[in-house]
Short mmCIF file of N, CA and C in Angstrom, two decimals:
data_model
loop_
_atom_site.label_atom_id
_atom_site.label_comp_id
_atom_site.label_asym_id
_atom_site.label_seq_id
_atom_site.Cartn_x
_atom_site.Cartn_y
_atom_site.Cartn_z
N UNK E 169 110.19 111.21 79.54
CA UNK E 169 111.07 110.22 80.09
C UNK E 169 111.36 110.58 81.54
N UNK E 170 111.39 109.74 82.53
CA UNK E 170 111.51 109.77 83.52
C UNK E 170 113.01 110.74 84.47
N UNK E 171 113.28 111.23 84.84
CA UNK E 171 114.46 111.79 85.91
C UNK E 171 115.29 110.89 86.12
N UNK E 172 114.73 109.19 86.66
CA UNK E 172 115.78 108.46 87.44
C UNK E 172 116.08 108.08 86.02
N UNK E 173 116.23 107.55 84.51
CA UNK E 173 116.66 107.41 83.94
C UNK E 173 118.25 107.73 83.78
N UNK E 174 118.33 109.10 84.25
CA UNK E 174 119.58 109.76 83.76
C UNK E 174 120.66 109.84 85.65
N UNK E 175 122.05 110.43 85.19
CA UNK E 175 123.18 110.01 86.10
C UNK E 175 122.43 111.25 86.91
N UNK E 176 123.10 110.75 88.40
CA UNK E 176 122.40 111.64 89.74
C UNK E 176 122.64 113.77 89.06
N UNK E 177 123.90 113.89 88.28
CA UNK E 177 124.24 114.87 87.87
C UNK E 177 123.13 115.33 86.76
N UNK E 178 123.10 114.65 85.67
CA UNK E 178 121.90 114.96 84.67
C UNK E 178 120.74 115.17 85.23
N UNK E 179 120.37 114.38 86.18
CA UNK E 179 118.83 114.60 86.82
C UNK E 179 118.91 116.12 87.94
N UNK E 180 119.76 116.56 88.18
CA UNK E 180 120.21 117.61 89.14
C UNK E 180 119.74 118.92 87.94
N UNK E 181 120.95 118.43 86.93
CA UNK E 181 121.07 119.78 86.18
C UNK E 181 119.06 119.89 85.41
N UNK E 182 118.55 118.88 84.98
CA UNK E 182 117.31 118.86 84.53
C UNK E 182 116.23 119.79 85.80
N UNK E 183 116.41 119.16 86.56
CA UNK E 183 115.57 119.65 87.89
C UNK E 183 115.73 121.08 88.16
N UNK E 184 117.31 121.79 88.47
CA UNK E 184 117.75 123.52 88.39
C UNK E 184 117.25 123.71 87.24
N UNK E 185 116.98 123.51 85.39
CA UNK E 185 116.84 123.65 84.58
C UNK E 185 114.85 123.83 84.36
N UNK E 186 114.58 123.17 85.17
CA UNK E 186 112.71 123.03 85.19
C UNK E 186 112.73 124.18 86.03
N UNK E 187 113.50 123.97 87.05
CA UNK E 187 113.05 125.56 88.52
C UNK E 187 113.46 126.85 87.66
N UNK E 188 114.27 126.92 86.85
CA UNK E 188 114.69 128.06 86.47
C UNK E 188 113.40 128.73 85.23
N UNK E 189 112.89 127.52 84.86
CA UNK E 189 111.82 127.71 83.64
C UNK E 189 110.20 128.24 84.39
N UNK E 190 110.31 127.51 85.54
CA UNK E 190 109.00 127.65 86.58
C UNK E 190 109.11 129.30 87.03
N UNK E 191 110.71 129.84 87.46
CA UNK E 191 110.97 130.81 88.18
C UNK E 191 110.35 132.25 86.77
N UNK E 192 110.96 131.80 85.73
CA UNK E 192 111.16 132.82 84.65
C UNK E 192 109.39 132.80 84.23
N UNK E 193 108.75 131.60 84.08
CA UNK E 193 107.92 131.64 84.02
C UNK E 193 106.47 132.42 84.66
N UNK E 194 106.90 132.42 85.83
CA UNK E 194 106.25 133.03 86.81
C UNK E 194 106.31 134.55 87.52
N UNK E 195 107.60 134.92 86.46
CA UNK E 195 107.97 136.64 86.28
C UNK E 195 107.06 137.02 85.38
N UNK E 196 107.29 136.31 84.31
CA UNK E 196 106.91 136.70 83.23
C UNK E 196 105.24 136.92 83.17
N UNK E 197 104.28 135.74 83.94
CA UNK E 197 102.87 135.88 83.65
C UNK E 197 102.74 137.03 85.17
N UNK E 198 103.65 137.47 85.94
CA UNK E 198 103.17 138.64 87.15
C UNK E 198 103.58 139.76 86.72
N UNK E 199 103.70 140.23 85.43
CA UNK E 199 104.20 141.24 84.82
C UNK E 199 102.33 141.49 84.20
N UNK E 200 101.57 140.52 84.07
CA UNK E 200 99.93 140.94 83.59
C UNK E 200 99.35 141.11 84.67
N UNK E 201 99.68 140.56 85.72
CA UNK E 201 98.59 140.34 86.55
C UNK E 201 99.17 139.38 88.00
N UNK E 202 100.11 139.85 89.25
CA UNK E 202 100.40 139.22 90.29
C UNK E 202 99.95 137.79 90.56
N UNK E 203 98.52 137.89 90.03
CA UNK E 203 97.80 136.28 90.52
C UNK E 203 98.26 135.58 89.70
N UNK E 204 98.60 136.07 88.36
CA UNK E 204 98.70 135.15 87.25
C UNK E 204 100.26 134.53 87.51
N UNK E 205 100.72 135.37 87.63
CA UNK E 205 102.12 134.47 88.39
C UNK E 205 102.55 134.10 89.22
N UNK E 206 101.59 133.85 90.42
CA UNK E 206 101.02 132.79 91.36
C UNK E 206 100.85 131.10 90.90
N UNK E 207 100.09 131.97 89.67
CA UNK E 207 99.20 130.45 89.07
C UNK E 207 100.18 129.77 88.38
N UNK E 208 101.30 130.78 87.31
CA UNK E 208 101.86 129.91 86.55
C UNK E 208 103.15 129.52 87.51
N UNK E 209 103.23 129.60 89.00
CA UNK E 209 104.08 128.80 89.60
C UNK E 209 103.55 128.45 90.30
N UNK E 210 102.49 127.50 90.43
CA UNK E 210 101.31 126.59 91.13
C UNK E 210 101.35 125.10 89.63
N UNK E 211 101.23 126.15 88.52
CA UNK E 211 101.46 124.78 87.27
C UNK E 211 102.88 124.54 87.09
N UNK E 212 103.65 125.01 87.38
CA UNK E 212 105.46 124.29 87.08
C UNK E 212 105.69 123.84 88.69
N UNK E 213 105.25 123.91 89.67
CA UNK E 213 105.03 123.11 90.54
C UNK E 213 104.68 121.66 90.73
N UNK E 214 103.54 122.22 89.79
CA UNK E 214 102.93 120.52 89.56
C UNK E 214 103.29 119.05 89.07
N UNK E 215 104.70 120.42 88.76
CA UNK E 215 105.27 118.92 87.52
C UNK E 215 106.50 118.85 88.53
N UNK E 216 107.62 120.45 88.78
CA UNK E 216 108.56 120.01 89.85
C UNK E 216 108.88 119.07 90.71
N UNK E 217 107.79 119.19 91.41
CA UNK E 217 107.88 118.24 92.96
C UNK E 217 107.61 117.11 92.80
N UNK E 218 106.41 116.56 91.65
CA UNK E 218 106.58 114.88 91.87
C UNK E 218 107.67 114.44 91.44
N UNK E 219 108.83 115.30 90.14
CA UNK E 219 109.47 115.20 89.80
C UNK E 219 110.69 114.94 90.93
N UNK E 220 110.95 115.77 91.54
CA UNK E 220 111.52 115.65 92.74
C UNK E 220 111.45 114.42 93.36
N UNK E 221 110.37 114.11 93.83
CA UNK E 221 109.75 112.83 94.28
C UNK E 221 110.10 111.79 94.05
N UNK E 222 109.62 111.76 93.23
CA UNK E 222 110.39 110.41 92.33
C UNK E 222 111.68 110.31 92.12
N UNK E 223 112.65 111.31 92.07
CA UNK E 223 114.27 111.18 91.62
C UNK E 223 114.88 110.72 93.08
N UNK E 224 113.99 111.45 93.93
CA UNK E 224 114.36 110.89 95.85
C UNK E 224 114.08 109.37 95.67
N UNK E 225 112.86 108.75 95.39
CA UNK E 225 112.92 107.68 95.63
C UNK E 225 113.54 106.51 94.89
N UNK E 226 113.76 107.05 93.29
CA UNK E 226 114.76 106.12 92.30
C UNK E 226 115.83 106.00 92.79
N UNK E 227 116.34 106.92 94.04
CA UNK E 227 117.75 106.36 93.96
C UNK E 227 117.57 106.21 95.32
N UNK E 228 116.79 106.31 96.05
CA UNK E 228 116.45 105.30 97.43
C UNK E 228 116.82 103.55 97.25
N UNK E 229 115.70 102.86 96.00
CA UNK E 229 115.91 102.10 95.97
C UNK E 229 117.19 101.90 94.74
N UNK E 230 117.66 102.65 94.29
CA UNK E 230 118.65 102.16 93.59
C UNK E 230 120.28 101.77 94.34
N UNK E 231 120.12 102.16 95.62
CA UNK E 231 121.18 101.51 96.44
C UNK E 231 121.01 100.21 96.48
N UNK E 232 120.00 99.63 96.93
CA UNK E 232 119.19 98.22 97.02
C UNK E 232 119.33 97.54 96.13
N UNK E 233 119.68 96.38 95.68
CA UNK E 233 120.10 95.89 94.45
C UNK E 233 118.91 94.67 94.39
N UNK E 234 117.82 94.86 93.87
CA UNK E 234 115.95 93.93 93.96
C UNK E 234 116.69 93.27 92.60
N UNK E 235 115.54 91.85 92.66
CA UNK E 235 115.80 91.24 91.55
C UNK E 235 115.03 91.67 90.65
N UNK E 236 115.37 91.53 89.55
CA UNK E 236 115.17 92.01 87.72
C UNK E 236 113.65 92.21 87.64
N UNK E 237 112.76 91.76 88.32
CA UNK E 237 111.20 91.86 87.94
C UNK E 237 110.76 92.96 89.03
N UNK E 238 111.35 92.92 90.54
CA UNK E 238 111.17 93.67 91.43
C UNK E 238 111.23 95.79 90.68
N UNK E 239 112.73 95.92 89.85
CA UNK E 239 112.66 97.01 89.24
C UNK E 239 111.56 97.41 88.50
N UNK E 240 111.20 96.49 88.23
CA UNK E 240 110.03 97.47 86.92
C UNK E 240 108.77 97.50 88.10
N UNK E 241 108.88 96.79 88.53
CA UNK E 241 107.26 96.98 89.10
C UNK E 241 107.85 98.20 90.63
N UNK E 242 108.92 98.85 91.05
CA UNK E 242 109.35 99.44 91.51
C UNK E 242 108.94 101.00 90.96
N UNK E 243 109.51 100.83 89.41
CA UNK E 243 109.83 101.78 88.83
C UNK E 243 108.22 102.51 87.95
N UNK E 244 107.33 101.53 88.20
CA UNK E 244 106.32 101.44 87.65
C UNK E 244 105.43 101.93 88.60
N UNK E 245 105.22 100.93 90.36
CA UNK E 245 104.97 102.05 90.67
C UNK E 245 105.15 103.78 90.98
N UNK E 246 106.38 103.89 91.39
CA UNK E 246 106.89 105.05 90.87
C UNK E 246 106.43 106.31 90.05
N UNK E 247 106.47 105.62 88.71
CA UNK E 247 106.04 106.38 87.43
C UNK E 247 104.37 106.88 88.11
N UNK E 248 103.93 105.61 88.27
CA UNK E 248 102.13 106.09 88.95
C UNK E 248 102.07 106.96 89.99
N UNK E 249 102.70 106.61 91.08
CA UNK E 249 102.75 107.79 91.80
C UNK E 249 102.92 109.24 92.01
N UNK E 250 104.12 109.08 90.55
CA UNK E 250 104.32 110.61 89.87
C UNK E 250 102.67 111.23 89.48
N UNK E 251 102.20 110.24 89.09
CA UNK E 251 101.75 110.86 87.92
C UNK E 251 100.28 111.77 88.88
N UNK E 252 99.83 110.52 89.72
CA UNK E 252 99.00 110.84 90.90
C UNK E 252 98.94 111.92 92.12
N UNK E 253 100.09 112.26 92.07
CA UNK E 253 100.49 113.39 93.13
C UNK E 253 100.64 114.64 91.68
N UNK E 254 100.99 114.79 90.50
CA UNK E 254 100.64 115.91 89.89
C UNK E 254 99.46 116.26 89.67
N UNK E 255 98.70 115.08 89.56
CA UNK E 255 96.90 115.44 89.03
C UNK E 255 96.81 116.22 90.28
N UNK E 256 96.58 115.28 91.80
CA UNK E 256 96.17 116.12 92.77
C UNK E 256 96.65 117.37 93.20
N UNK E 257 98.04 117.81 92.55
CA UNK E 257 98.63 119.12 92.48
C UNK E 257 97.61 120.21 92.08
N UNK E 258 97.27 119.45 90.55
CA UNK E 258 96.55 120.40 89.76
C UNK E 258 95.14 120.74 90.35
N UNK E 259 94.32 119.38 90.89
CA UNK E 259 93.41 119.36 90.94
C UNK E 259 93.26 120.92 92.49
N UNK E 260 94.61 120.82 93.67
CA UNK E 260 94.20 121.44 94.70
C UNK E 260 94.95 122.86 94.09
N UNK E 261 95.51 123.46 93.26
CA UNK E 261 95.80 125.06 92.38
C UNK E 261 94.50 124.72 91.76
N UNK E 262 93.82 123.90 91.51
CA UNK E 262 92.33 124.79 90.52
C UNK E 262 91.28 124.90 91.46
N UNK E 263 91.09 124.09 92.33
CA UNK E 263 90.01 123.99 92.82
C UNK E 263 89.54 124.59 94.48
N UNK E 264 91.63 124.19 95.33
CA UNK E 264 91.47 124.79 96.31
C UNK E 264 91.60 125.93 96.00
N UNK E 265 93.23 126.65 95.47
CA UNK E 265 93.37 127.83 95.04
C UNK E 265 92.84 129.04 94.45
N UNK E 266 92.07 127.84 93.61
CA UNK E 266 91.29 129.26 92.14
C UNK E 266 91.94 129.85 91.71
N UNK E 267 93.38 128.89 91.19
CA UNK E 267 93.96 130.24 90.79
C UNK E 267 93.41 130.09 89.18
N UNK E 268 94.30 131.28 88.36
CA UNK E 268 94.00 131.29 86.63
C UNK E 268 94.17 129.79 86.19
N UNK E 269 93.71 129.58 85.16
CA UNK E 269 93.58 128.43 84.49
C UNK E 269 95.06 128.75 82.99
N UNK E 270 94.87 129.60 82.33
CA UNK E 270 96.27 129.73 81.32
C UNK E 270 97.31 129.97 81.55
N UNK E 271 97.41 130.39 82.89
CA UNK E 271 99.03 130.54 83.29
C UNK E 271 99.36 129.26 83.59
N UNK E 272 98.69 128.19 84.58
CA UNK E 272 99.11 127.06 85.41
C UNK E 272 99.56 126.04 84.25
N UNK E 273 98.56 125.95 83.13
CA UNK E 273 98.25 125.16 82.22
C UNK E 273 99.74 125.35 81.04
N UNK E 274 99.63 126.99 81.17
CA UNK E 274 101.12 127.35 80.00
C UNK E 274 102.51 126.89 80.73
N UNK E 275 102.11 127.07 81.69
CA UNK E 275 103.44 126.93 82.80
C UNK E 275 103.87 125.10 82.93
N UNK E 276 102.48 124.56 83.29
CA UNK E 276 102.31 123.22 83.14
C UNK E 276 103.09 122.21 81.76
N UNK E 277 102.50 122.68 80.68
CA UNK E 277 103.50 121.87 79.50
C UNK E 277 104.79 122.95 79.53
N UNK E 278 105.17 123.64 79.91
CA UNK E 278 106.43 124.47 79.40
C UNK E 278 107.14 123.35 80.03
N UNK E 279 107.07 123.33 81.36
CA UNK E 279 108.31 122.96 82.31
C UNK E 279 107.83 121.17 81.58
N UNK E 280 107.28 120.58 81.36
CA UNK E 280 107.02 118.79 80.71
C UNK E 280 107.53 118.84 79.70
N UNK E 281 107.84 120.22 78.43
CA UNK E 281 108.65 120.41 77.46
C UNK E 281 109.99 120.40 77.88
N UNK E 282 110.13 121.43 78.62
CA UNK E 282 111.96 121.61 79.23
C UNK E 282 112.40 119.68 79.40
N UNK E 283 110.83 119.11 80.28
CA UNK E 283 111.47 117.61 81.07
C UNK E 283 111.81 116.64 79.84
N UNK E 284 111.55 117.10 78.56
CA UNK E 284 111.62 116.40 77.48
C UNK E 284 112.82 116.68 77.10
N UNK E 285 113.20 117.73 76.53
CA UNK E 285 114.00 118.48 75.47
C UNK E 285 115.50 118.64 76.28
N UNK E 286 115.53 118.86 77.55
CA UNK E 286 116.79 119.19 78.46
C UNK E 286 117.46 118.16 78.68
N UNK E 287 116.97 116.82 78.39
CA UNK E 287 118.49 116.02 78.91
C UNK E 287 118.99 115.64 77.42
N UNK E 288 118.07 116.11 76.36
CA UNK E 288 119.67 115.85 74.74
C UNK E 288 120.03 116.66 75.09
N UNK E 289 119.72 118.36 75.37
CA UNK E 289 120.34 118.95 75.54
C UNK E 289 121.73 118.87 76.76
N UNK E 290 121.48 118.76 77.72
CA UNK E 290 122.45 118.26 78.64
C UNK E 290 123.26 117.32 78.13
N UNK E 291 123.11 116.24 77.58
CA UNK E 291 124.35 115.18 77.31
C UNK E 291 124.75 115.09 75.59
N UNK E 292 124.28 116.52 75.38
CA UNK E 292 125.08 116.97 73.97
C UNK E 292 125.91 117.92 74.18
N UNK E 293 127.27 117.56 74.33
CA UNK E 293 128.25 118.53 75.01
C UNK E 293 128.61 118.82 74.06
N UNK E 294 128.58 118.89 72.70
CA UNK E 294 129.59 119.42 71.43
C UNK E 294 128.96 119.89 70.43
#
């Protein structure tokens, strides 16, 4: 589910909550091998920043008040753009970089798990 979905606060705490998973993540695989925790913060990158991206621009236009058909195709492109700037993430850590392939990749669904699982968690206060 998307970032701009949730209040400017939920999408904040989700975002510190992915960096903190990227950060721990990337201790953890340079404890085998320095490069490897290069790589696995080259793959929680990948997902970070479009993430980022996109939460900048959902609420760019969410000042703007577009009519009812304008949002989705807003929000739609959006979603594509996310999705297009992570491939090419991945594509320039594998291909420019060289970095490892199981760290980027473990690192990669961890932090898309956290982007799943962290906002019940966040707006289950009890």
């Amino acid at each position: 589910m998307s970032v701009s979905l949730y209040s400017r606060n939920v999408a904040r705490k989700l975002l510190l909550i992915q960096f903190l998973a990227v950060m721990a993540s990337g201790l953890l695989f340079s404890l085998k091998d320095p490069f490897w925790g290069i790589s696995a913060v080259c793959g929680g990158m990948a997902v970070l920043l479009p993430n980022m991206f996109f939460m900048i621009f959902a609420w760019r236009h969410q000042a703007h008040t577009p009519a009812k058909g304008r949002v989705a195709w807003t929000f739609a492109f959006g979603e594509a753009l996310k999705v297009l700037v992570t491939f090419l993430l991945l594509v320039v850590a594998l291909g420019g970089f060289k970095v490892a392939f199981l760290p980027l990749i473990v690192t990669w669904v961890s932090v898309l798990v956290v982007q799943i699982l962290a906002p019940a968690v966040i707006n289950n206060k009890g």
